[in-house]
JSON list of C-alpha atoms and ligand atoms in Angstrom, two decimals:
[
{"chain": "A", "resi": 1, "resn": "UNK", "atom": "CA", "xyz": [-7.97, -15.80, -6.67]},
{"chain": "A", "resi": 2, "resn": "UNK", "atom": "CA", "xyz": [-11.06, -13.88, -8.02]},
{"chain": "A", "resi": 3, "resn": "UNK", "atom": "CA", "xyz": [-8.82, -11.59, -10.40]},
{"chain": "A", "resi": 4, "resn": "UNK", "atom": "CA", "xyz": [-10.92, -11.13, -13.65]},
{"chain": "A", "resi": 5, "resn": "UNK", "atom": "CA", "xyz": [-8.47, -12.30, -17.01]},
{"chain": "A", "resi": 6, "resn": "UNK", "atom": "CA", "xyz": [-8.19, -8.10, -17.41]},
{"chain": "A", "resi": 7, "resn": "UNK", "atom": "CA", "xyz": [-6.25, -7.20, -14.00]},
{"chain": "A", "resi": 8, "resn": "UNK", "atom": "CA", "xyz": [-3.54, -9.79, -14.84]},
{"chain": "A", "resi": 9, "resn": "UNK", "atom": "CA", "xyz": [-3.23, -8.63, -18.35]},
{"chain": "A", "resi": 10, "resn": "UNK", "atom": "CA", "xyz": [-1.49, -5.53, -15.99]},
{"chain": "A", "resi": 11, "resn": "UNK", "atom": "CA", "xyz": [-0.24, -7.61, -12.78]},
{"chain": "A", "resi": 12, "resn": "UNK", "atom": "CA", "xyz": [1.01, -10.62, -13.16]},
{"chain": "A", "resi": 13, "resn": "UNK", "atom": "CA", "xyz": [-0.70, -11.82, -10.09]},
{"chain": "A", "resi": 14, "resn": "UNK", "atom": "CA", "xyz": [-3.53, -10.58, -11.36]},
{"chain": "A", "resi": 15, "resn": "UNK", "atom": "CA", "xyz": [-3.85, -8.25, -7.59]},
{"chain": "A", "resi": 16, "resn": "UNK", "atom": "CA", "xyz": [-6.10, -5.03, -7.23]},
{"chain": "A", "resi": 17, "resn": "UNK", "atom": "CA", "xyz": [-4.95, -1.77, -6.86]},
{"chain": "A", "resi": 18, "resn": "UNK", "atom": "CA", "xyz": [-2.80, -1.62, -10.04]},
{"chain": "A", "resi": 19, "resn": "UNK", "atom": "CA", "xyz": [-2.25, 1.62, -11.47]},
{"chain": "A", "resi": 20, "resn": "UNK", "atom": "CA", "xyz": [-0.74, 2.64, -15.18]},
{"chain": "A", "resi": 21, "resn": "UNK", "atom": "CA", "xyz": [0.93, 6.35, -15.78]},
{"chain": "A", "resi": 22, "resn": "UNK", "atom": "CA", "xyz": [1.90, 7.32, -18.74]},
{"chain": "A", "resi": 23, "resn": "UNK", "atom": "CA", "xyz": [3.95, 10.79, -19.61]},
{"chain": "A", "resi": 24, "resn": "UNK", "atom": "CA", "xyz": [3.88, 12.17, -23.53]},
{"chain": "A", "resi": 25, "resn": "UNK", "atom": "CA", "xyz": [6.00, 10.41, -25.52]},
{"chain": "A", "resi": 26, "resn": "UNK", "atom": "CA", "xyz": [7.19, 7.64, -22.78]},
{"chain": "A", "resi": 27, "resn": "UNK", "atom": "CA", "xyz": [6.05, 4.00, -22.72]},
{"chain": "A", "resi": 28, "resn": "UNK", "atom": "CA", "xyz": [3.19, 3.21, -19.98]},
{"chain": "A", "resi": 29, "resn": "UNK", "atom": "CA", "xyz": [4.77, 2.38, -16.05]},
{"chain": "A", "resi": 30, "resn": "UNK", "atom": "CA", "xyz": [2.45, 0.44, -13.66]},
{"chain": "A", "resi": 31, "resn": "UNK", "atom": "CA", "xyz": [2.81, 0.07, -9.97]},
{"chain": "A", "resi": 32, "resn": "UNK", "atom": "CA", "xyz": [1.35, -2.31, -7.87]},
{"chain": "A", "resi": 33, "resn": "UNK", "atom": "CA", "xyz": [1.16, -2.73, -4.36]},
{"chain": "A", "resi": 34, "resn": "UNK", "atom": "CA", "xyz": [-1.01, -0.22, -2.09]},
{"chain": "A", "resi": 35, "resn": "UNK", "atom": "CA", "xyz": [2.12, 1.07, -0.59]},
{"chain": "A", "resi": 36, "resn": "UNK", "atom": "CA", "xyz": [3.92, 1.90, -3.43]},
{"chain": "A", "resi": 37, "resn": "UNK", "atom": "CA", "xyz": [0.84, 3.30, -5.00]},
{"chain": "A", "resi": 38, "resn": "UNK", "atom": "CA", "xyz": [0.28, 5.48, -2.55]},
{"chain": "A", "resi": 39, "resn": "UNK", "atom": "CA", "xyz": [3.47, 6.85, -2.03]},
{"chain": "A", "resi": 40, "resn": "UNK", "atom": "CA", "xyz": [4.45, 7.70, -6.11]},
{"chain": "A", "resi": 41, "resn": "UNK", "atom": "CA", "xyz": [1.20, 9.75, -5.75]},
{"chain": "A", "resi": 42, "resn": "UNK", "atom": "CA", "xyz": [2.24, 11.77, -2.72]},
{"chain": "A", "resi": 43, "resn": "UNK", "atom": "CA", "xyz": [5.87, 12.23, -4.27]},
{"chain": "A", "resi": 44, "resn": "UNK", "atom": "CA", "xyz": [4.12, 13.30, -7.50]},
{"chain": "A", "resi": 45, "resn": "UNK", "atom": "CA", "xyz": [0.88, 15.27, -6.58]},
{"chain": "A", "resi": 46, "resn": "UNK", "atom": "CA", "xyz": [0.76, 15.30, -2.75]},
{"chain": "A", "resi": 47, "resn": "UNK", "atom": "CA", "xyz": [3.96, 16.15, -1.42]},
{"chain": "A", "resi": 48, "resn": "UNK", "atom": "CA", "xyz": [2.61, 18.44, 1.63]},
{"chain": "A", "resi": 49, "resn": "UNK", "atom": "CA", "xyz": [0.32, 15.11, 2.77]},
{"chain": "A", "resi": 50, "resn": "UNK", "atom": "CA", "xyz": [3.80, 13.86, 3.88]},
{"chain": "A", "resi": 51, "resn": "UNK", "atom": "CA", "xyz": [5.25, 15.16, 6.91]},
{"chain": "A", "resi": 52, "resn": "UNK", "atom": "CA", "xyz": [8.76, 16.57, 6.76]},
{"chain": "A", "resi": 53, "resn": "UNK", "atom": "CA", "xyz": [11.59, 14.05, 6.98]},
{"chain": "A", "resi": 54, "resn": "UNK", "atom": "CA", "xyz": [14.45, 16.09, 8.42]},
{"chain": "A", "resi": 55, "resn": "UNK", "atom": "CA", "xyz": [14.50, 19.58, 10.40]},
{"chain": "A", "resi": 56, "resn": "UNK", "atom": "CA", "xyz": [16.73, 22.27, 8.04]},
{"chain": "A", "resi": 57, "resn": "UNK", "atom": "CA", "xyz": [20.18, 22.09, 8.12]},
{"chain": "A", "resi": 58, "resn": "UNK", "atom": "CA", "xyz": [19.83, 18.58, 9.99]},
{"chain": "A", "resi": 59, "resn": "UNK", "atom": "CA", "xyz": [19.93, 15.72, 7.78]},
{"chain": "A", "resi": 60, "resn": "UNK", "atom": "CA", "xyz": [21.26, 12.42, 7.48]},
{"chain": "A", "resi": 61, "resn": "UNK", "atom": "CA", "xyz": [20.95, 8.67, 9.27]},
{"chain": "A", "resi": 62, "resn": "UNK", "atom": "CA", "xyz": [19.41, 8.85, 12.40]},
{"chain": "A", "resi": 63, "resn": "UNK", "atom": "CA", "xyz": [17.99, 12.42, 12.37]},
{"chain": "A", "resi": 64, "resn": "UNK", "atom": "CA", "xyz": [14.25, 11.79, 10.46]},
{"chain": "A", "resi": 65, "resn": "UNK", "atom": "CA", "xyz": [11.51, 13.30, 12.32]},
{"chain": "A", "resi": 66, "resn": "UNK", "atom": "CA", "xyz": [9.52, 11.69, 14.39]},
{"chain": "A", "resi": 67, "resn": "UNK", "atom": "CA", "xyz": [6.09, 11.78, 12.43]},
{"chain": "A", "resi": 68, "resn": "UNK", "atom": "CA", "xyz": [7.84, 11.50, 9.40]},
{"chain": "A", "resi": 69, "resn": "UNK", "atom": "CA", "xyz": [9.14, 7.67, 10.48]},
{"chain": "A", "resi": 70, "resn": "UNK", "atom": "CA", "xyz": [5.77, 7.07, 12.25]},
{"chain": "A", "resi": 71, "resn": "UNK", "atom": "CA", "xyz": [4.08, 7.97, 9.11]},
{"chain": "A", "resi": 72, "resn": "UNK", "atom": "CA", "xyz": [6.70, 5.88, 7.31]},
{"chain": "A", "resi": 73, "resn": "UNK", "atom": "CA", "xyz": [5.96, 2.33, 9.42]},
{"chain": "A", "resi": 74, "resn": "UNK", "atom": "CA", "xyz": [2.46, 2.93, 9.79]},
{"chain": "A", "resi": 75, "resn": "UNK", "atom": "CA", "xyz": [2.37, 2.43, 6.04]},
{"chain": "A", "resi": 76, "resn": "UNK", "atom": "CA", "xyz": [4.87, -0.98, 6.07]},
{"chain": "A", "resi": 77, "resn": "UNK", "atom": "CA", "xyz": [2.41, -1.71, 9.06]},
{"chain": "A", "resi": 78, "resn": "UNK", "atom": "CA", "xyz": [-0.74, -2.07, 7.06]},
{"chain": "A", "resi": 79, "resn": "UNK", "atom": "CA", "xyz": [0.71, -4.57, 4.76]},
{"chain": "A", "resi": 80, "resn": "UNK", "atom": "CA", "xyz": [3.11, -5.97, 6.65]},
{"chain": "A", "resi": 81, "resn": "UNK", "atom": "CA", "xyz": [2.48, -6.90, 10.37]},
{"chain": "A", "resi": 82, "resn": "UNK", "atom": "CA", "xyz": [-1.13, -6.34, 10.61]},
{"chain": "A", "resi": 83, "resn": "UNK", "atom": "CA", "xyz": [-2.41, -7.79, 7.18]},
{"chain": "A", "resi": 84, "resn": "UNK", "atom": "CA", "xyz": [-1.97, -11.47, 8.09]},
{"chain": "A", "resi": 85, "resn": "UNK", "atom": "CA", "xyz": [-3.84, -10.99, 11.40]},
{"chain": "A", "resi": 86, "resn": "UNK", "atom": "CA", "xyz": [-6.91, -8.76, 9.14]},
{"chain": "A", "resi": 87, "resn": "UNK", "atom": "CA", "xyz": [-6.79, -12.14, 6.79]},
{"chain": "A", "resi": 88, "resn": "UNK", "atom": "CA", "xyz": [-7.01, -14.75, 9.54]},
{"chain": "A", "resi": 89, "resn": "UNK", "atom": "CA", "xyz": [-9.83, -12.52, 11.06]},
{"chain": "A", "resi": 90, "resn": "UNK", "atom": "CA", "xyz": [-11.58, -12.46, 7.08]},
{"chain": "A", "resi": 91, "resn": "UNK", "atom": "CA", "xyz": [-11.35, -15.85, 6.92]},
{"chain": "A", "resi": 92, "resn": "UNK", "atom": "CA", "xyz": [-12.51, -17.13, 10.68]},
{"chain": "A", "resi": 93, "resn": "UNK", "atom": "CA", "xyz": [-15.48, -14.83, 10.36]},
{"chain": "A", "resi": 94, "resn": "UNK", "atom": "CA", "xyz": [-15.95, -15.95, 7.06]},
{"chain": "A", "resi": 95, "resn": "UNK", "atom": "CA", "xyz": [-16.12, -19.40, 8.30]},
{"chain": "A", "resi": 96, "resn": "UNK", "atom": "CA", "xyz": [-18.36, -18.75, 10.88]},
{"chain": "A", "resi": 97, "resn": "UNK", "atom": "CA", "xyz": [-20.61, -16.98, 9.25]},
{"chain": "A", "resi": 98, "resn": "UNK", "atom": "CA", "xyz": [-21.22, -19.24, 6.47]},
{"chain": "A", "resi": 99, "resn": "UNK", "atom": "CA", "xyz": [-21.55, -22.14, 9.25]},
{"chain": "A", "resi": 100, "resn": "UNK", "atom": "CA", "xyz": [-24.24, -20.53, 11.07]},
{"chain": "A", "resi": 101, "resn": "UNK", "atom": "CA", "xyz": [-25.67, -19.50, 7.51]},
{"chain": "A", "resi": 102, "resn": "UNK", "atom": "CA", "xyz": [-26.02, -23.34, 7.16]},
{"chain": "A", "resi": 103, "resn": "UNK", "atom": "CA", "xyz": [-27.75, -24.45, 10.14]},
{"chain": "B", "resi": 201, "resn": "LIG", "atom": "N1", "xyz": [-0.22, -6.31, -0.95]},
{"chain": "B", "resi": 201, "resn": "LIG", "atom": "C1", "xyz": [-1.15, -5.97, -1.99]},
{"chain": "B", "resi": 201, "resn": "LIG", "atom": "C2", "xyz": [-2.42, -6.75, -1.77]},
{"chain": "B", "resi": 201, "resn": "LIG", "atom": "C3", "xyz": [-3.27, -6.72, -2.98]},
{"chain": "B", "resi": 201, "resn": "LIG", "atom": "C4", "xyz": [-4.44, -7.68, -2.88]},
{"chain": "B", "resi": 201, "resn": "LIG", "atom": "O1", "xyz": [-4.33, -8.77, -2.33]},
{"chain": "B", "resi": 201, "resn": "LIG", "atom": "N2", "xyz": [-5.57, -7.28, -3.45]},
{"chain": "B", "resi": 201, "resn": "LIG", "atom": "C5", "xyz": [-6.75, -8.12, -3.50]},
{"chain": "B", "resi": 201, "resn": "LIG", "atom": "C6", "xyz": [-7.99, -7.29, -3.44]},
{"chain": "B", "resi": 201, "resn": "LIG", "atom": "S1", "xyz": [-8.04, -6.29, -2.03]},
{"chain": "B", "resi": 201, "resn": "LIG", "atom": "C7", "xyz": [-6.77, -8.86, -4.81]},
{"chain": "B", "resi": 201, "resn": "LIG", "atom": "O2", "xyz": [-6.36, -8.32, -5.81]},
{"chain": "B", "resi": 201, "resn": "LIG", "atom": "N3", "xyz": [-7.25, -10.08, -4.82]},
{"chain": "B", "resi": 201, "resn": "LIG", "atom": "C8", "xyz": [-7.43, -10.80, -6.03]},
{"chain": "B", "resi": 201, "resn": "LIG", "atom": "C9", "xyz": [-6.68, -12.08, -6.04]},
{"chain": "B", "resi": 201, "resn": "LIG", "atom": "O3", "xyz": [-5.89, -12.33, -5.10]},
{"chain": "B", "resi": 201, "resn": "LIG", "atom": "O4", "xyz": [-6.86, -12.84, -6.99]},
{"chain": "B", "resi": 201, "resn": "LIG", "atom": "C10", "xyz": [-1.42, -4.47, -1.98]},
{"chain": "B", "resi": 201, "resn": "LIG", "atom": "O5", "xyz": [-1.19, -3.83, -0.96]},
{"chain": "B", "resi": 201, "resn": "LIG", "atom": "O6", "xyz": [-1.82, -3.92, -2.99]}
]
């Protein structure tokens, strides 16, 4: 709830990373969400960052690589399981540190 009036001019939520592409001749996209952010940039500029999702000649449901799906749900991870326990954390420390601040 810190967003400056500019950042939700481009997010409604007015949430940090946003970013805004723009090809010649096309109207302006923006994504949001770290995930998401991060992934259109491999697809576009980083494809060999992303480890192969199916062995040659072997593809379909069920057959993805191994570091390709670990790759895959370490990303949902981040934001997913592990962010509400990283919040928590933020705030508790927060707390505690402001309360021995004020002793
Ligand atoms: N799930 C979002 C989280 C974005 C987020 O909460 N960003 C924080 C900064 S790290 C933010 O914009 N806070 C401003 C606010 O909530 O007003 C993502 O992965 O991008």
């Amino acid at each position: 709830m810190r967003a400056p009036p500019e950042l939700k001019e481009v997010h409604p939520l007015g949430k940090s990373p946003v970013i805004t592409v723009q090809a010649e001749g096309a109207d302006p996209i923006t994504i949001a969400e770290s995930g998401a952010i991060v992934e259109y940039l491999i697809d576009h500029f980083g494809k060999d960052m992303l480890p192969q999702r199916y062995t040659a000649g072997k593809e379909g449901p069920g057959l993805e690589k191994e570091e390709w799906l670990r790759c895959r749900q370490i990303m949902h991870y981040a934001e997913g399981t592990i962010m509400p326990y990283m919040l928590i954390s933020l705030v508790i420390n927060r707390e505690l540190l402001c309360g021995s601040e004020a002793q």
